[in-house]
Short mmCIF file of C-alpha atoms in Angstrom, two decimals:
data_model
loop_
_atom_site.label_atom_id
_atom_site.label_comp_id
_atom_site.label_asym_id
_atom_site.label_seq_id
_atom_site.Cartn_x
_atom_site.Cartn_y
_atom_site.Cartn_z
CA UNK A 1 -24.46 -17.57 33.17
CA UNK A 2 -25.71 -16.24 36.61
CA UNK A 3 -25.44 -17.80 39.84
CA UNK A 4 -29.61 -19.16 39.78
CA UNK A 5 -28.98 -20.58 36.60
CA UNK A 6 -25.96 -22.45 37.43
CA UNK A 7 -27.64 -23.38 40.36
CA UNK A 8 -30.46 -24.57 38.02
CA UNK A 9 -28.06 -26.28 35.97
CA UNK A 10 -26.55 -28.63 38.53
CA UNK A 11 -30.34 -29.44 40.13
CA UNK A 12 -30.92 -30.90 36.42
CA UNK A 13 -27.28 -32.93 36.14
CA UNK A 14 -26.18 -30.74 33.14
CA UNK A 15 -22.74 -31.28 32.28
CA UNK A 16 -20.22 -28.88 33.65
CA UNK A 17 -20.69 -29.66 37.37
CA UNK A 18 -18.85 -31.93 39.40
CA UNK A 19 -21.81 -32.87 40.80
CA UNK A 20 -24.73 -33.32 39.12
CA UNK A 21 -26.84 -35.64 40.79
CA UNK A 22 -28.52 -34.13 43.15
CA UNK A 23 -30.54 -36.21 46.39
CA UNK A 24 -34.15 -34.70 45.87
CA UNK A 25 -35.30 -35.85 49.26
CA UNK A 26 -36.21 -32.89 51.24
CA UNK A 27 -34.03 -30.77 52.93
CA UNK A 28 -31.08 -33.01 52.22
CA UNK A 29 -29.51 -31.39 49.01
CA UNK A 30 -26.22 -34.08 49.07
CA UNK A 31 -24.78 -33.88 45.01
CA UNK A 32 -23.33 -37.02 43.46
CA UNK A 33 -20.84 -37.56 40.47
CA UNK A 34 -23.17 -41.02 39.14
CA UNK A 35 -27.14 -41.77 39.49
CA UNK A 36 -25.86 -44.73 40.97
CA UNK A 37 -24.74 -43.31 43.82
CA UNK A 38 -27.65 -40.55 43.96
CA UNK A 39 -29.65 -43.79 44.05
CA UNK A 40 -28.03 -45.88 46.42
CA UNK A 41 -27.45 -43.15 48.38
CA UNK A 42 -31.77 -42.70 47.86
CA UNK A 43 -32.41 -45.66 49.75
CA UNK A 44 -31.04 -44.63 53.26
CA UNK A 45 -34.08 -41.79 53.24
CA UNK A 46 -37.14 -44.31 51.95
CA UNK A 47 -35.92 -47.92 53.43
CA UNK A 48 -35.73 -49.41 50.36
CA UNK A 49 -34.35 -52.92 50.24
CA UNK A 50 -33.82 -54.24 46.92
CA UNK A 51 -31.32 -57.11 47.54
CA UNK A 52 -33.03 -60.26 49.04
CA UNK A 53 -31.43 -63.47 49.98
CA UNK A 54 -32.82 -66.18 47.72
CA UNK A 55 -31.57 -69.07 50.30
CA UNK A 56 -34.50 -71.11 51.95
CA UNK A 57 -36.01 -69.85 55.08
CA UNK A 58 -33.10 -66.87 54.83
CA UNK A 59 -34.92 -63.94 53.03
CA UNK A 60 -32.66 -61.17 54.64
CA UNK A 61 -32.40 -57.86 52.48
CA UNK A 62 -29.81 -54.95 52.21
CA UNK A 63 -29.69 -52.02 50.28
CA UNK A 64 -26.45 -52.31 48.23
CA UNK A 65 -25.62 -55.45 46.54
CA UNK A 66 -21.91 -55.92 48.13
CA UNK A 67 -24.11 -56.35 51.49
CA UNK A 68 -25.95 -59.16 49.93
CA UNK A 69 -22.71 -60.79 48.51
CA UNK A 70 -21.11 -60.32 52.24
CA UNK A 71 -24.15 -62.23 53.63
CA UNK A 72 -23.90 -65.09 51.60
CA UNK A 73 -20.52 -65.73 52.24
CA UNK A 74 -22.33 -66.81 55.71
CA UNK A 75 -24.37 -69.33 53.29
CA UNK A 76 -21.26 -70.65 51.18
CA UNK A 77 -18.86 -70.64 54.02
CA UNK A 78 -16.52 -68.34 51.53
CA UNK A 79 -13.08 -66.41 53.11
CA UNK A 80 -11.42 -64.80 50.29
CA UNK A 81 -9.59 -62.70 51.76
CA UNK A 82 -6.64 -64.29 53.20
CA UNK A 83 -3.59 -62.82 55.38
CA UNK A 84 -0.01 -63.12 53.46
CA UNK A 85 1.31 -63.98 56.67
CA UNK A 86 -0.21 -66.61 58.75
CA UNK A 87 -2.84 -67.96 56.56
CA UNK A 88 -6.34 -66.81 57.98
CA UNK A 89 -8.96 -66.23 56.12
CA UNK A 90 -11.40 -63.40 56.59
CA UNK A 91 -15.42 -62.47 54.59
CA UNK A 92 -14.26 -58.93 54.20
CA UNK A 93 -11.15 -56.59 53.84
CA UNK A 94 -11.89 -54.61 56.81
CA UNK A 95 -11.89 -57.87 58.90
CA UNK A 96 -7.98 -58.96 57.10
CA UNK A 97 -7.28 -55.21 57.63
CA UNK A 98 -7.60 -55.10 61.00
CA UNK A 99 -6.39 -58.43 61.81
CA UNK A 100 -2.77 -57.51 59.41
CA UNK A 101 -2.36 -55.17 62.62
CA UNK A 102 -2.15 -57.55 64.74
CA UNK A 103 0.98 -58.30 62.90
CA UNK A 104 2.79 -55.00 63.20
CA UNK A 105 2.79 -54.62 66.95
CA UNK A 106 5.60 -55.39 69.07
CA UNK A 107 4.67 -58.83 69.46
CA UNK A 108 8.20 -60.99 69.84
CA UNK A 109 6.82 -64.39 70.77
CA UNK A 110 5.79 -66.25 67.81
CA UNK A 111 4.40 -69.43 67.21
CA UNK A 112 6.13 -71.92 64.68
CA UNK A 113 3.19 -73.66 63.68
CA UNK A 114 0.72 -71.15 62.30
CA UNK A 115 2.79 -67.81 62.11
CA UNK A 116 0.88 -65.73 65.07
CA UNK A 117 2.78 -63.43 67.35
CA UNK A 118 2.15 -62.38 70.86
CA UNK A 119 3.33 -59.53 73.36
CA UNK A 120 4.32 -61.83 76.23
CA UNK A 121 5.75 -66.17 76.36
CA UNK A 122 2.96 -67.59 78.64
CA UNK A 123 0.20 -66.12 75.98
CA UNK A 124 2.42 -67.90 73.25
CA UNK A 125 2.65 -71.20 75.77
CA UNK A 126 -1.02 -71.02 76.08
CA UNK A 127 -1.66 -71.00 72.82
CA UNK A 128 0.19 -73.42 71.86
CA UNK A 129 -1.85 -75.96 73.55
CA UNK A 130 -4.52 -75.60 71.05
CA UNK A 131 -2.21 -76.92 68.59
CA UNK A 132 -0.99 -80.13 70.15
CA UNK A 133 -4.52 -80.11 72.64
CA UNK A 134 -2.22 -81.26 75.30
CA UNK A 135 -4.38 -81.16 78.37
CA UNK A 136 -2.05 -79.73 80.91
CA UNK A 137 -4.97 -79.40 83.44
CA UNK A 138 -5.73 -82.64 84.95
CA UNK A 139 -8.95 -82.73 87.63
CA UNK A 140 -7.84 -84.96 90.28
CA UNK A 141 -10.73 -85.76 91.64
CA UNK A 142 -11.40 -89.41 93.01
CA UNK A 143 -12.54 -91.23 90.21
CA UNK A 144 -12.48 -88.83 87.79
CA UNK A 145 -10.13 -88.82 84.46
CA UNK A 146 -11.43 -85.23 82.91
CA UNK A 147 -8.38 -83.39 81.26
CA UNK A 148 -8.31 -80.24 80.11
CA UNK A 149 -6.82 -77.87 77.60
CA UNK A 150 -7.32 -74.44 79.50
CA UNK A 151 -7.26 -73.68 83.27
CA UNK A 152 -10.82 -71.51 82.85
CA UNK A 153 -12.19 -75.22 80.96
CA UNK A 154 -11.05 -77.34 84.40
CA UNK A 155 -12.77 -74.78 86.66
CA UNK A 156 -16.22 -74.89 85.01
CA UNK A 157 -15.39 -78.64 85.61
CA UNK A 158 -14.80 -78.69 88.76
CA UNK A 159 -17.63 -77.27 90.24
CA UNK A 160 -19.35 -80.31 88.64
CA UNK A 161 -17.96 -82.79 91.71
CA UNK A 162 -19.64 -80.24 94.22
CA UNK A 163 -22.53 -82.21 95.75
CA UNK A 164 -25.53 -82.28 94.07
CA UNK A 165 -28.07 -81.03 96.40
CA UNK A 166 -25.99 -77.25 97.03
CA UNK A 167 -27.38 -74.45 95.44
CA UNK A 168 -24.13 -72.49 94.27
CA UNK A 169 -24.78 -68.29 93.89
CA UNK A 170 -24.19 -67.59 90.29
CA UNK A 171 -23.12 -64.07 90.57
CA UNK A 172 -20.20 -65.09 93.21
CA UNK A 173 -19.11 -67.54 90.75
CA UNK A 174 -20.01 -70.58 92.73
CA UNK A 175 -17.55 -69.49 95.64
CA UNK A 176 -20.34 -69.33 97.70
CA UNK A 177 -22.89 -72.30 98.19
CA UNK A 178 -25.55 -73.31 100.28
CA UNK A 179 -27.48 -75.76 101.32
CA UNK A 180 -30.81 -74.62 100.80
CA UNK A 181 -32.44 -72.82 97.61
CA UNK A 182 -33.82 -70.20 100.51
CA UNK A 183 -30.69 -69.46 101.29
CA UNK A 184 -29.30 -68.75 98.46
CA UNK A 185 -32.51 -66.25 97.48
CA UNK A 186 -31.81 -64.72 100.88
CA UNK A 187 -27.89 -64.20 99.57
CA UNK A 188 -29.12 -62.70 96.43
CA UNK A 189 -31.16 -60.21 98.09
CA UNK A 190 -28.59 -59.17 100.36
CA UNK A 191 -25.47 -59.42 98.76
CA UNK A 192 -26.23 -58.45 95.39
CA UNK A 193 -29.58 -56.08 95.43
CA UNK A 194 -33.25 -57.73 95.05
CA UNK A 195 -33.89 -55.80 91.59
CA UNK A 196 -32.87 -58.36 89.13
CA UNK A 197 -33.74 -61.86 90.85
CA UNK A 198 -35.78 -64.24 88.43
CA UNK A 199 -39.23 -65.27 90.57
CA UNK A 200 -39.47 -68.56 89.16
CA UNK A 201 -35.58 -70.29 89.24
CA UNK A 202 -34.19 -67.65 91.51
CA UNK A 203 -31.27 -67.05 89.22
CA UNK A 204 -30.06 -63.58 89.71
CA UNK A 205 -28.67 -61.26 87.17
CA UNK A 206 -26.79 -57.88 86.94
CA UNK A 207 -29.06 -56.09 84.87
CA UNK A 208 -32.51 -55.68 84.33
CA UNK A 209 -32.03 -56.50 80.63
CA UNK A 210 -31.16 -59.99 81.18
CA UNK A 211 -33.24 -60.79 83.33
CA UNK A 212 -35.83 -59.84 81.02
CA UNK A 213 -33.94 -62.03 78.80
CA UNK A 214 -33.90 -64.95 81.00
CA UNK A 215 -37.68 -64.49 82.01
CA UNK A 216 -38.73 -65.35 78.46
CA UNK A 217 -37.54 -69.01 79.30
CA UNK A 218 -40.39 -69.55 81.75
CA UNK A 219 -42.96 -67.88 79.54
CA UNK A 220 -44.26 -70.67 77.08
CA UNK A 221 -46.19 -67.93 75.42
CA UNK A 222 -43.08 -65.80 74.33
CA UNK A 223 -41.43 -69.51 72.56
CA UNK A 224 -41.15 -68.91 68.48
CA UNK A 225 -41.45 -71.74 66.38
CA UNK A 226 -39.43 -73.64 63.53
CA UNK A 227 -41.78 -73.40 60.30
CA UNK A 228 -39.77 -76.15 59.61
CA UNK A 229 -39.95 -78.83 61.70
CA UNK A 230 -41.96 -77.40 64.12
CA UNK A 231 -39.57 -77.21 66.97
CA UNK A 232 -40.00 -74.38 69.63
CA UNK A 233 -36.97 -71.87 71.79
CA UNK A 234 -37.01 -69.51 73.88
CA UNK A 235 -36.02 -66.59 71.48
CA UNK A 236 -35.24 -65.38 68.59
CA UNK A 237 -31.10 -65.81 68.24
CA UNK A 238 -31.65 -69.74 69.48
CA UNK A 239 -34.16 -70.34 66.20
CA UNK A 240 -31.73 -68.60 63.95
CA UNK A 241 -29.05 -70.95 65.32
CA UNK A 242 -31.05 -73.65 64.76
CA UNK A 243 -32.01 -73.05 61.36
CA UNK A 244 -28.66 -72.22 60.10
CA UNK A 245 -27.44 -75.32 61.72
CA UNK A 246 -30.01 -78.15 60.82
CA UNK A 247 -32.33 -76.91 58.19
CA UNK A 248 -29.74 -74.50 56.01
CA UNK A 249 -26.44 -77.01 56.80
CA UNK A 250 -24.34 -73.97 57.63
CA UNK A 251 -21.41 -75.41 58.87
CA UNK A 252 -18.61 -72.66 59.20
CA UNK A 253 -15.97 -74.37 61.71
CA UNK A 254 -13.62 -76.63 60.24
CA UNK A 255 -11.17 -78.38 61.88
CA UNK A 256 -7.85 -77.46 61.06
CA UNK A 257 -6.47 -81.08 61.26
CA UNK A 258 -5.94 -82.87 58.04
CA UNK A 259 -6.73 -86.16 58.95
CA UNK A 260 -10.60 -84.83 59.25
CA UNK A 261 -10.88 -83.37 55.16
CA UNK A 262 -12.28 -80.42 56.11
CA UNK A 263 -15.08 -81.83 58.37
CA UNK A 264 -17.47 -78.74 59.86
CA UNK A 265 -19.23 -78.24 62.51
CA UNK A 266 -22.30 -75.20 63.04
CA UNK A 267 -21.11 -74.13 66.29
CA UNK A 268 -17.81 -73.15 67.95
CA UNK A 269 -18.13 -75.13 70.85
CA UNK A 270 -18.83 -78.51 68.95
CA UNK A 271 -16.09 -78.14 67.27
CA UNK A 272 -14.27 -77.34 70.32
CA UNK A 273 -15.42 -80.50 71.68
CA UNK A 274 -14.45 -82.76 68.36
CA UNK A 275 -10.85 -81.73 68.60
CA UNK A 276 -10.36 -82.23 72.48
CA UNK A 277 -12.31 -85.89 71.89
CA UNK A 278 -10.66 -86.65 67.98
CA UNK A 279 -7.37 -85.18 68.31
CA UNK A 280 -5.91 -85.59 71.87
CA UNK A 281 -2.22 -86.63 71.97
CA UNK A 282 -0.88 -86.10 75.20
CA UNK A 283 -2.45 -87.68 78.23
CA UNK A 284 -1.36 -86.01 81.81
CA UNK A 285 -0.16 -87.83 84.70
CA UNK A 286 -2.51 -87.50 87.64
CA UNK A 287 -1.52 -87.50 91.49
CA UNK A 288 -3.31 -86.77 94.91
CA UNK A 289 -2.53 -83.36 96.31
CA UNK A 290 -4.03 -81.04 98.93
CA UNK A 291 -3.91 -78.84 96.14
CA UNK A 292 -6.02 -81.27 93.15
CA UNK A 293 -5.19 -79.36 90.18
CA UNK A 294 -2.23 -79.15 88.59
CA UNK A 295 -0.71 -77.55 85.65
CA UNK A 296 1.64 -80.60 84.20
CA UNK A 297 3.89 -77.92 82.43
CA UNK A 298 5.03 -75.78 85.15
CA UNK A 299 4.08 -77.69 88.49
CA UNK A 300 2.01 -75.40 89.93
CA UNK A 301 -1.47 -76.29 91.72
CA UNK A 302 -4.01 -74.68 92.54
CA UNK A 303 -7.72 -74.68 93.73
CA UNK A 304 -10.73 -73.97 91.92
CA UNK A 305 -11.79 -70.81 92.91
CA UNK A 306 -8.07 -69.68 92.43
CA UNK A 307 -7.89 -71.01 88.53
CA UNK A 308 -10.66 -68.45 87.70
CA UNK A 309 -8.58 -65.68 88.67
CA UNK A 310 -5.84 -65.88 85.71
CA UNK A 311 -6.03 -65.19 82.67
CA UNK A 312 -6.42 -68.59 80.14
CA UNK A 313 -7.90 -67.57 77.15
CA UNK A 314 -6.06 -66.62 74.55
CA UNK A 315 -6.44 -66.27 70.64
CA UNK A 316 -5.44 -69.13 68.44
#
């Protein structure tokens, strides 16, 4: 046989090539072993979208199935993939894969009650607290009995007790306040560049993007609506979170204490909130200081501005 007829032969997927499923989109020419891969492979050239999410108010589609079965792990709250070592749970392989990693660095500081590891003690001793949600950071504050598990979660607090009529300059942090809402504009401008400065709040940002972002707020126009219930937000991502939430009862944070049987929450931060209100064990001793926040585990106080500067967050 010459060279055009084999040629021919493996455009038709006669046996005897390795590949005889050819892509017949134009100028592409990509061979396959199975039509089911010629096909699937197909879709990427014509947008095809065969696999649709049959949940309510969902109605997301993908082109391969294993997409579809990925997504509705979101739905069903399913892990099955779960790491021989410390017990997490993970939608997909990739995700264990790359988490098992975190397991084979040089990482001598490990914690006794769920298995992880860390590179240094004080990221072990931080977080610990998120297993016994001792709240070593007490605000001291006259009158004021707020505890709190991280030193990050006491400085958002503490610029709570400023007084209520300053006007604080978000992109400083709230180290810098003022008096009047002038002012601050005038900071803005002048510190920080005039470009991205919201007309209507003032808020400034550091790109153009979010301000564009943020401008939506103000814009009743631009608000999408619940088919549901009729609710309205300012974009997109906050309807999708509220849909999951109340109308679709995706709830995928659990908390990990047993007394709860597996009670879930939709978002991270409620959850966050459940365990420091549910679950709180340790109550820290408060004193007056010139310095008014302390860390009850290694003495040390500090102000507010200078608990931002260290690092506090670490991975449970």
């Amino acid at each position: 046989m010459d060279s055009n007829n084999t040629a021919a032969a493996d455009d038709d997927g006669e046996a005897g090539s390795t590949t005889p499923y050819r892509c017949r989109y134009p100028n592409c020419g990509m061979a396959f072993r199975n039509a089911s891969k010629c096909a699937r492979h197909f879709r990427t050239h014509d947008g095809e979208r065969p696999f649709i999410c049959q949940v309510a108010g969902c109605g997301k589609s993908y082109m391969r199935p294993e997409h579809l079965r990925r997504h509705m792990m979101a739905h069903t709250g399913e892990r099955p993939f779960r790491c021989d070592q410390c017990q997490a749970t993970f939608m997909a392989s990739h995700h264990l894969k790359r988490h098992v990693q975190t397991h084979e660095t040089a990482t001598p500081f490990q914690c006794a009650s769920c298995g992880a590891s860390f590179e240094k003690a004080y990221q072990l001793r931080e977080h610990s607290y998120r297993h016994t949600n001792v709240k070593a950071f007490a605000c001291e504050h006259d009158g004021c009995d707020e505890a709190f598990v991280l030193k990050a979660e006491l400085a958002r607090h503490a610029k709570s007790h400023l007084p209520s009529r300053t006007h604080p300059c978000d992109i400083c942090d709230g180290d810098v306040v003022f008096d009047k809402f002038s002012d601050k504009v005038a900071h803005v401008k002048e510190c920080h560049g005039d470009r991205f400065v919201c007309p209507v709040c003032g808020r400034p940002f550091q790109t153009q993007s979010k301000l564009n972002w943020h401008t939506k707020s103000h814009d009743p126009s631009s608000r999408v609506q619940c088919h549901v219930c009729l609710k309205t937000y300012s974009n997109e991502a906050n309807l999708a979170v509220h849909t999951r939430s109340v109308h679709d009862k995706i709830r995928p944070f659990v908390c990990p204490y047993a007394t709860c049987n597996g009670r879930a929450f939709a978002l991270k931060g409620t959850l966050q909130r459940h365990v420091q209100k549910c679950h709180e064990h340790v109550q820290p001793r408060r004193r007056r200081s010139a310095l008014p926040f302390k860390n009850v585990f290694c003495g040390r106080r500090d102000r507010p501005s200078a608990l931002d500067d260290r690092d506090d967050a670490m991975p449970i």
